[in-house]
mmCIF file of C-alpha atoms in Angstrom:
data_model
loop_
_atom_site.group_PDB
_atom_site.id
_atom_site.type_symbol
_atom_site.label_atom_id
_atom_site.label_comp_id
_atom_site.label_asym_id
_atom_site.label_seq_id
_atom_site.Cartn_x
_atom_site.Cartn_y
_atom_site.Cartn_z
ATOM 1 C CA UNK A 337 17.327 -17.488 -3.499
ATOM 2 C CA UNK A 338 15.183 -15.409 -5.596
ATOM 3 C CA UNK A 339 15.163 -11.949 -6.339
ATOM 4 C CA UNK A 340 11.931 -10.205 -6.010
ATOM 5 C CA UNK A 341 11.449 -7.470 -8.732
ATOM 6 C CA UNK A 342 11.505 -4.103 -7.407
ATOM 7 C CA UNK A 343 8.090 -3.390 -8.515
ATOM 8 C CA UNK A 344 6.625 -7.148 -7.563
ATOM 9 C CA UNK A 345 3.639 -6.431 -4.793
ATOM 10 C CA UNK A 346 3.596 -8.508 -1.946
ATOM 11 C CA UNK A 347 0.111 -9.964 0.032
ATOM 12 C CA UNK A 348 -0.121 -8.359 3.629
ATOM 13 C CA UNK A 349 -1.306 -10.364 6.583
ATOM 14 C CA UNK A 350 -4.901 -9.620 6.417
ATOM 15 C CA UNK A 351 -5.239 -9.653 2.920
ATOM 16 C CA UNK A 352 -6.161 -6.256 1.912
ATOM 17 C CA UNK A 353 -3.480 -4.495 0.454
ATOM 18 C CA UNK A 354 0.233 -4.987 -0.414
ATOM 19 C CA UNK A 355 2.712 -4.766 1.701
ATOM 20 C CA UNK A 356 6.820 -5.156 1.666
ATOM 21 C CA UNK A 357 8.424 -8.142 3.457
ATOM 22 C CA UNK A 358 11.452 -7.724 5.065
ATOM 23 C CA UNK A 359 14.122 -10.320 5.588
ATOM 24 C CA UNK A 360 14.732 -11.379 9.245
ATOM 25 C CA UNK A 361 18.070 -12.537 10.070
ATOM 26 C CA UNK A 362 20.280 -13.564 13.152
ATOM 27 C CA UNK A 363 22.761 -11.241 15.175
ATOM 28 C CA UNK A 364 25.562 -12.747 12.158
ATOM 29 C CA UNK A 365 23.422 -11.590 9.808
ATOM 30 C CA UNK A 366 21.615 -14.925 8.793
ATOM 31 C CA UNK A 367 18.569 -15.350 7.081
ATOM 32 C CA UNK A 368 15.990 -16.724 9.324
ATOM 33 C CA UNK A 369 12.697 -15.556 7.677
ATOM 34 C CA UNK A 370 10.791 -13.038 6.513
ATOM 35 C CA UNK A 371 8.013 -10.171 7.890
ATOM 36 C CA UNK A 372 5.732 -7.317 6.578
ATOM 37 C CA UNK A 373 8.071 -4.052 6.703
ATOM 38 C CA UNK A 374 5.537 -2.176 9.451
ATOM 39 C CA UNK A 375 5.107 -5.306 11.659
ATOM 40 C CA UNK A 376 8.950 -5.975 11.628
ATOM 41 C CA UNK A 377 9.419 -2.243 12.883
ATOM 42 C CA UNK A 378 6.599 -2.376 15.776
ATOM 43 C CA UNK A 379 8.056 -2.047 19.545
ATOM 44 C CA UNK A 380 10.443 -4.448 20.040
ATOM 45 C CA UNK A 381 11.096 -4.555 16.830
ATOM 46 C CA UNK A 382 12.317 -7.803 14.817
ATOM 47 C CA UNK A 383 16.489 -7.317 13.567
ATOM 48 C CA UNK A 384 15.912 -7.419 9.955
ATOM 49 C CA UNK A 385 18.432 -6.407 6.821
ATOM 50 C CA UNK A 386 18.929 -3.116 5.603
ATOM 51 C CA UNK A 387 21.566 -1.053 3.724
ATOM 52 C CA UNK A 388 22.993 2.397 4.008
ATOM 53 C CA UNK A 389 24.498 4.197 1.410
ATOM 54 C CA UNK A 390 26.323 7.644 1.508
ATOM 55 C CA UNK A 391 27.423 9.002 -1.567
ATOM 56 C CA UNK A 392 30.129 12.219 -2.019
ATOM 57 C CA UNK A 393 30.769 15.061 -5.145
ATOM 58 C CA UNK A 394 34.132 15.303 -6.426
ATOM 59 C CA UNK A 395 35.008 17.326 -3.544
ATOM 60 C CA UNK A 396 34.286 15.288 -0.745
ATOM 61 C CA UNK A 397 30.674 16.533 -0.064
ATOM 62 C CA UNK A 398 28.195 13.925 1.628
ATOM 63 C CA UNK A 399 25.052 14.152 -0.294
ATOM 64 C CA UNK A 400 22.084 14.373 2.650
ATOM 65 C CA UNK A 401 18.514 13.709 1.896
ATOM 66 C CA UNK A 402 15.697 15.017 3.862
ATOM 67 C CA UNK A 403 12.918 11.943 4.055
ATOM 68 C CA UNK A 404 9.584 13.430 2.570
ATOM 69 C CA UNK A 405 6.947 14.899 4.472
ATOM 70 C CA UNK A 406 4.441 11.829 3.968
ATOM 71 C CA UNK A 407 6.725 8.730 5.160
ATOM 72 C CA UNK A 408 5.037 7.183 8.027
ATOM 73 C CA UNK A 409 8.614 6.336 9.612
ATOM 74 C CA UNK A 410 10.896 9.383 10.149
ATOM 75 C CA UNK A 411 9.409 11.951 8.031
ATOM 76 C CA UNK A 412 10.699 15.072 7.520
ATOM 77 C CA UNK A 413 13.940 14.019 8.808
ATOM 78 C CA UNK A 414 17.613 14.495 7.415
ATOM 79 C CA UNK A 415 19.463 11.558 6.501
ATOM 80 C CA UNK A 416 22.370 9.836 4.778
ATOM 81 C CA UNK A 417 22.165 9.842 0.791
ATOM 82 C CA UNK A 418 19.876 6.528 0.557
ATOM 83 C CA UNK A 419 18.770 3.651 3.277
ATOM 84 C CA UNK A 420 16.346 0.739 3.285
ATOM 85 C CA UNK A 421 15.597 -2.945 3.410
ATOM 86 C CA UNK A 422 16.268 -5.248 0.536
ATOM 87 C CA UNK A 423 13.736 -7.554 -0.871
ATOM 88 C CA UNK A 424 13.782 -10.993 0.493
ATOM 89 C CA UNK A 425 16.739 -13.106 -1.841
ATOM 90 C CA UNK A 426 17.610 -9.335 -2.860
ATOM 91 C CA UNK A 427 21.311 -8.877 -2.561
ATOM 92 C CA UNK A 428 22.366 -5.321 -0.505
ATOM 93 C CA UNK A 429 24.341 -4.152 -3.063
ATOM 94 C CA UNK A 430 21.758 -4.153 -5.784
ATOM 95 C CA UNK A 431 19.214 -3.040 -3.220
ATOM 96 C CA UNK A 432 21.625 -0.106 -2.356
ATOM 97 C CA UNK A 433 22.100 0.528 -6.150
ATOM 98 C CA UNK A 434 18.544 0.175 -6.495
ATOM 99 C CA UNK A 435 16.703 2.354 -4.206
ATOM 100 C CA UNK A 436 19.656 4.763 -5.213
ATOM 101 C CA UNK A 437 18.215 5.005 -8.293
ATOM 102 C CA UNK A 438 14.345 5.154 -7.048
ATOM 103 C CA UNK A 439 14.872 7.823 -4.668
ATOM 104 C CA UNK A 440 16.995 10.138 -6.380
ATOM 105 C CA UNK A 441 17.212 9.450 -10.060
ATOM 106 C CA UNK A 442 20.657 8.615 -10.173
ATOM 107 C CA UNK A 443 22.809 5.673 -10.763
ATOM 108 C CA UNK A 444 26.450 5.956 -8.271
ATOM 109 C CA UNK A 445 29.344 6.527 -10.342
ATOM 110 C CA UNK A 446 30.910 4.122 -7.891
ATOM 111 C CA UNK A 447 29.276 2.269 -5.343
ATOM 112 C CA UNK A 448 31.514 -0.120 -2.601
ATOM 113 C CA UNK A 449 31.043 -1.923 0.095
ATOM 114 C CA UNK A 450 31.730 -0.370 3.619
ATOM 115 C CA UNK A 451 31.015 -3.228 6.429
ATOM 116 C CA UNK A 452 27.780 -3.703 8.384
ATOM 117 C CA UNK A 453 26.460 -2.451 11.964
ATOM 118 C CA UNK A 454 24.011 -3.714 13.835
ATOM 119 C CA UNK A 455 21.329 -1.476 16.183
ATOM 120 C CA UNK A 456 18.770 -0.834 18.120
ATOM 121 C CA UNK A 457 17.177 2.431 17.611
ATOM 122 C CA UNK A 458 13.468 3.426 18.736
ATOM 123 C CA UNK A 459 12.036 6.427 17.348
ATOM 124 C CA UNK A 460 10.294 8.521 19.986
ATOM 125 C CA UNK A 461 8.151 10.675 17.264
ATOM 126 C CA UNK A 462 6.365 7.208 15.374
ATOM 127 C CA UNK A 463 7.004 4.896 18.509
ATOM 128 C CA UNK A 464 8.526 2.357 15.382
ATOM 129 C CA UNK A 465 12.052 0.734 16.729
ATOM 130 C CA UNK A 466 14.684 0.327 13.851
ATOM 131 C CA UNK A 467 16.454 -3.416 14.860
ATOM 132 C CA UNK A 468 18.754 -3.333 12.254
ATOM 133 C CA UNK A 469 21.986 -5.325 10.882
ATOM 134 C CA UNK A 470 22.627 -2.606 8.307
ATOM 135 C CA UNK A 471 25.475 -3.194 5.013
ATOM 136 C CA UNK A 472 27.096 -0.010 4.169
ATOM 137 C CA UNK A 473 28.422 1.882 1.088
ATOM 138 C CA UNK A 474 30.209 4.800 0.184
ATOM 139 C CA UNK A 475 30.551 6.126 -3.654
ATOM 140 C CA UNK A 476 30.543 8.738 -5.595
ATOM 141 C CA UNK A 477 27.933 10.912 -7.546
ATOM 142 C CA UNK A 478 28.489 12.960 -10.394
ATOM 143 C CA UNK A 479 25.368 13.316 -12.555
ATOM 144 C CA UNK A 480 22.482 15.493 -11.647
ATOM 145 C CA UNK A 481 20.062 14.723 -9.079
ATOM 146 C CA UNK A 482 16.326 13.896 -10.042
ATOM 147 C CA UNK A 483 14.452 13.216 -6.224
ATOM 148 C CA UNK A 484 11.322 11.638 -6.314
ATOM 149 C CA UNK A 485 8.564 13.726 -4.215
ATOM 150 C CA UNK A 486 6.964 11.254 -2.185
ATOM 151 C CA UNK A 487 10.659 9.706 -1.183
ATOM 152 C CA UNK A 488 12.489 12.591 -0.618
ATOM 153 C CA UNK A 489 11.474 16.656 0.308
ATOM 154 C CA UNK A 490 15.098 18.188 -0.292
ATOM 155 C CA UNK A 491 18.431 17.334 -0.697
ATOM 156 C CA UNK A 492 22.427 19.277 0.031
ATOM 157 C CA UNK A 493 25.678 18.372 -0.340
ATOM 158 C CA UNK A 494 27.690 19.084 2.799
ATOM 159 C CA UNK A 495 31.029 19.333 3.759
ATOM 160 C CA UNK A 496 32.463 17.625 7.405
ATOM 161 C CA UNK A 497 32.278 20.652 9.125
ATOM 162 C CA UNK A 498 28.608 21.610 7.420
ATOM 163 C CA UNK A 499 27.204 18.723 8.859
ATOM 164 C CA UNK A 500 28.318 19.198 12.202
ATOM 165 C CA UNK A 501 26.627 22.859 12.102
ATOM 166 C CA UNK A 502 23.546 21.519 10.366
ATOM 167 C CA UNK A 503 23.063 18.269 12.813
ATOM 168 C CA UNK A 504 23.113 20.676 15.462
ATOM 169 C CA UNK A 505 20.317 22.452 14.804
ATOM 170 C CA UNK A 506 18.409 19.964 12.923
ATOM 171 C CA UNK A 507 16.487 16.957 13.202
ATOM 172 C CA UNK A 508 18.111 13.485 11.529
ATOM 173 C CA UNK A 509 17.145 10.713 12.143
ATOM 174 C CA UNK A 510 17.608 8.184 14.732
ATOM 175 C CA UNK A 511 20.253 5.979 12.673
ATOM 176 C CA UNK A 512 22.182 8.452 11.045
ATOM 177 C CA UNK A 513 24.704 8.625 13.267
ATOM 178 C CA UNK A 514 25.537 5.272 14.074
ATOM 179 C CA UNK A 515 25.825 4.107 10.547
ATOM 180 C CA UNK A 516 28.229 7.524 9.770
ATOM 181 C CA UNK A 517 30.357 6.474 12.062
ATOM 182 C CA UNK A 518 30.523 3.080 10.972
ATOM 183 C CA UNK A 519 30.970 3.843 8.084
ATOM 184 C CA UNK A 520 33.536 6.295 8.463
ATOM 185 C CA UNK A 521 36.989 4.262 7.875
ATOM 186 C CA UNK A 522 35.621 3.435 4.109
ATOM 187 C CA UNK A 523 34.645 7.308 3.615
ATOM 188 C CA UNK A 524 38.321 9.052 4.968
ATOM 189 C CA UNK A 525 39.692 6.043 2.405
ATOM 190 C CA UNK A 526 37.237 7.198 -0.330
ATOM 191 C CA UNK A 527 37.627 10.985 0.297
ATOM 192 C CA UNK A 528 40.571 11.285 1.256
ATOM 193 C CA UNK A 529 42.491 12.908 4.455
ATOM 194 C CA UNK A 530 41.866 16.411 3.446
ATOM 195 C CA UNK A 531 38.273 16.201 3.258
ATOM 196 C CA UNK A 532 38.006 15.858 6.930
ATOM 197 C CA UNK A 533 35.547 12.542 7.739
#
């Protein structure tokens, strides 16, 4: 398959303005067509691919982003390091890599592969449902951070027990917890025991 450029516009249903497609796929995580990103994400939602990534300092910090005031899913929300959808023919990893990059201004200093989930989250404050057979990685960042404004409205590096004190009091959003703990066997093998994931 192709890979669409990460800056290549795509024609939305009516005509008027770009939109993103999305690729649809099966509960194994087959390919089975494509849709417009807000369309794929209206109540019932269609299970499309996506990727979460969650990237750690040198001591075992999770970087967290909070989503930026102006998304129209989630905004304002806390959050693993990076998510998304890739491009249609887009492999996850360089999606993961990719977005990475976009949202943050940073390229991982290592970047694996940490298994896939599959969900069905709604989100009461947009009414948009996340059906989702998410791939997941865990890496390591070590250069500075430079967050783009209309991704991302803050950003902190937490330790285990940080994020348990900052989850309960605020708001993440509706995936975040699901893919952490997926993705938690790959991140006590990345950080190691003492880290406490």
């Amino acid at each position: 398959m192709p890979i669409t450029p990460a800056g290549a516009a795509h024609d939305a249903p009516n005509g008027t303005a770009d939109a993103i497609l999305l690729e649809l796929v099966d509960e194994k995580g087959v390919t089975i067509g494509t849709a417009e990103k807000l369309t794929a994400h209206q109540p019932p939602g269609q299970l499309h691919r996506a990727f979460s990534v969650f990237l750690f300092d040198e001591q075992g910090r999770l970087l967290l982003q909070q989503r930026a005031l102006g998304k129209y899913h989630s905004p304002g929300v806390w959050s693993n390091t990076c998510c998304g959808h890739p491009y249609p023919g887009e492999a996850p990893f360089a999606a993961a890599a990719r977005r990475t990059y976009e949202e943050l201004g940073v390229s991982p200093a290592l970047l694996a592969e940490a298994g896939t989930v599959r969900y069905n989250h709604p989100d009461p404050a947009s009414g948009l449902v996340e059906q989702e057979y998410n791939h997941l990685f865990v890496g390591l960042v070590q250069a500075p951070l430079a967050p783009d404004a209309q991704e991302v409205a803050a950003t902190a590096y937490v330790t285990a027990a940080e994020l348990a004190e900052r989850h309960a009091k605020d708001t993440f959003s509706a995936w975040f917890m699901t893919v952490l703990d997926a993705a938690r066997p790959a991140i006590r093998e990345l950080t190691g025991p003492s880290a406490g994931w």
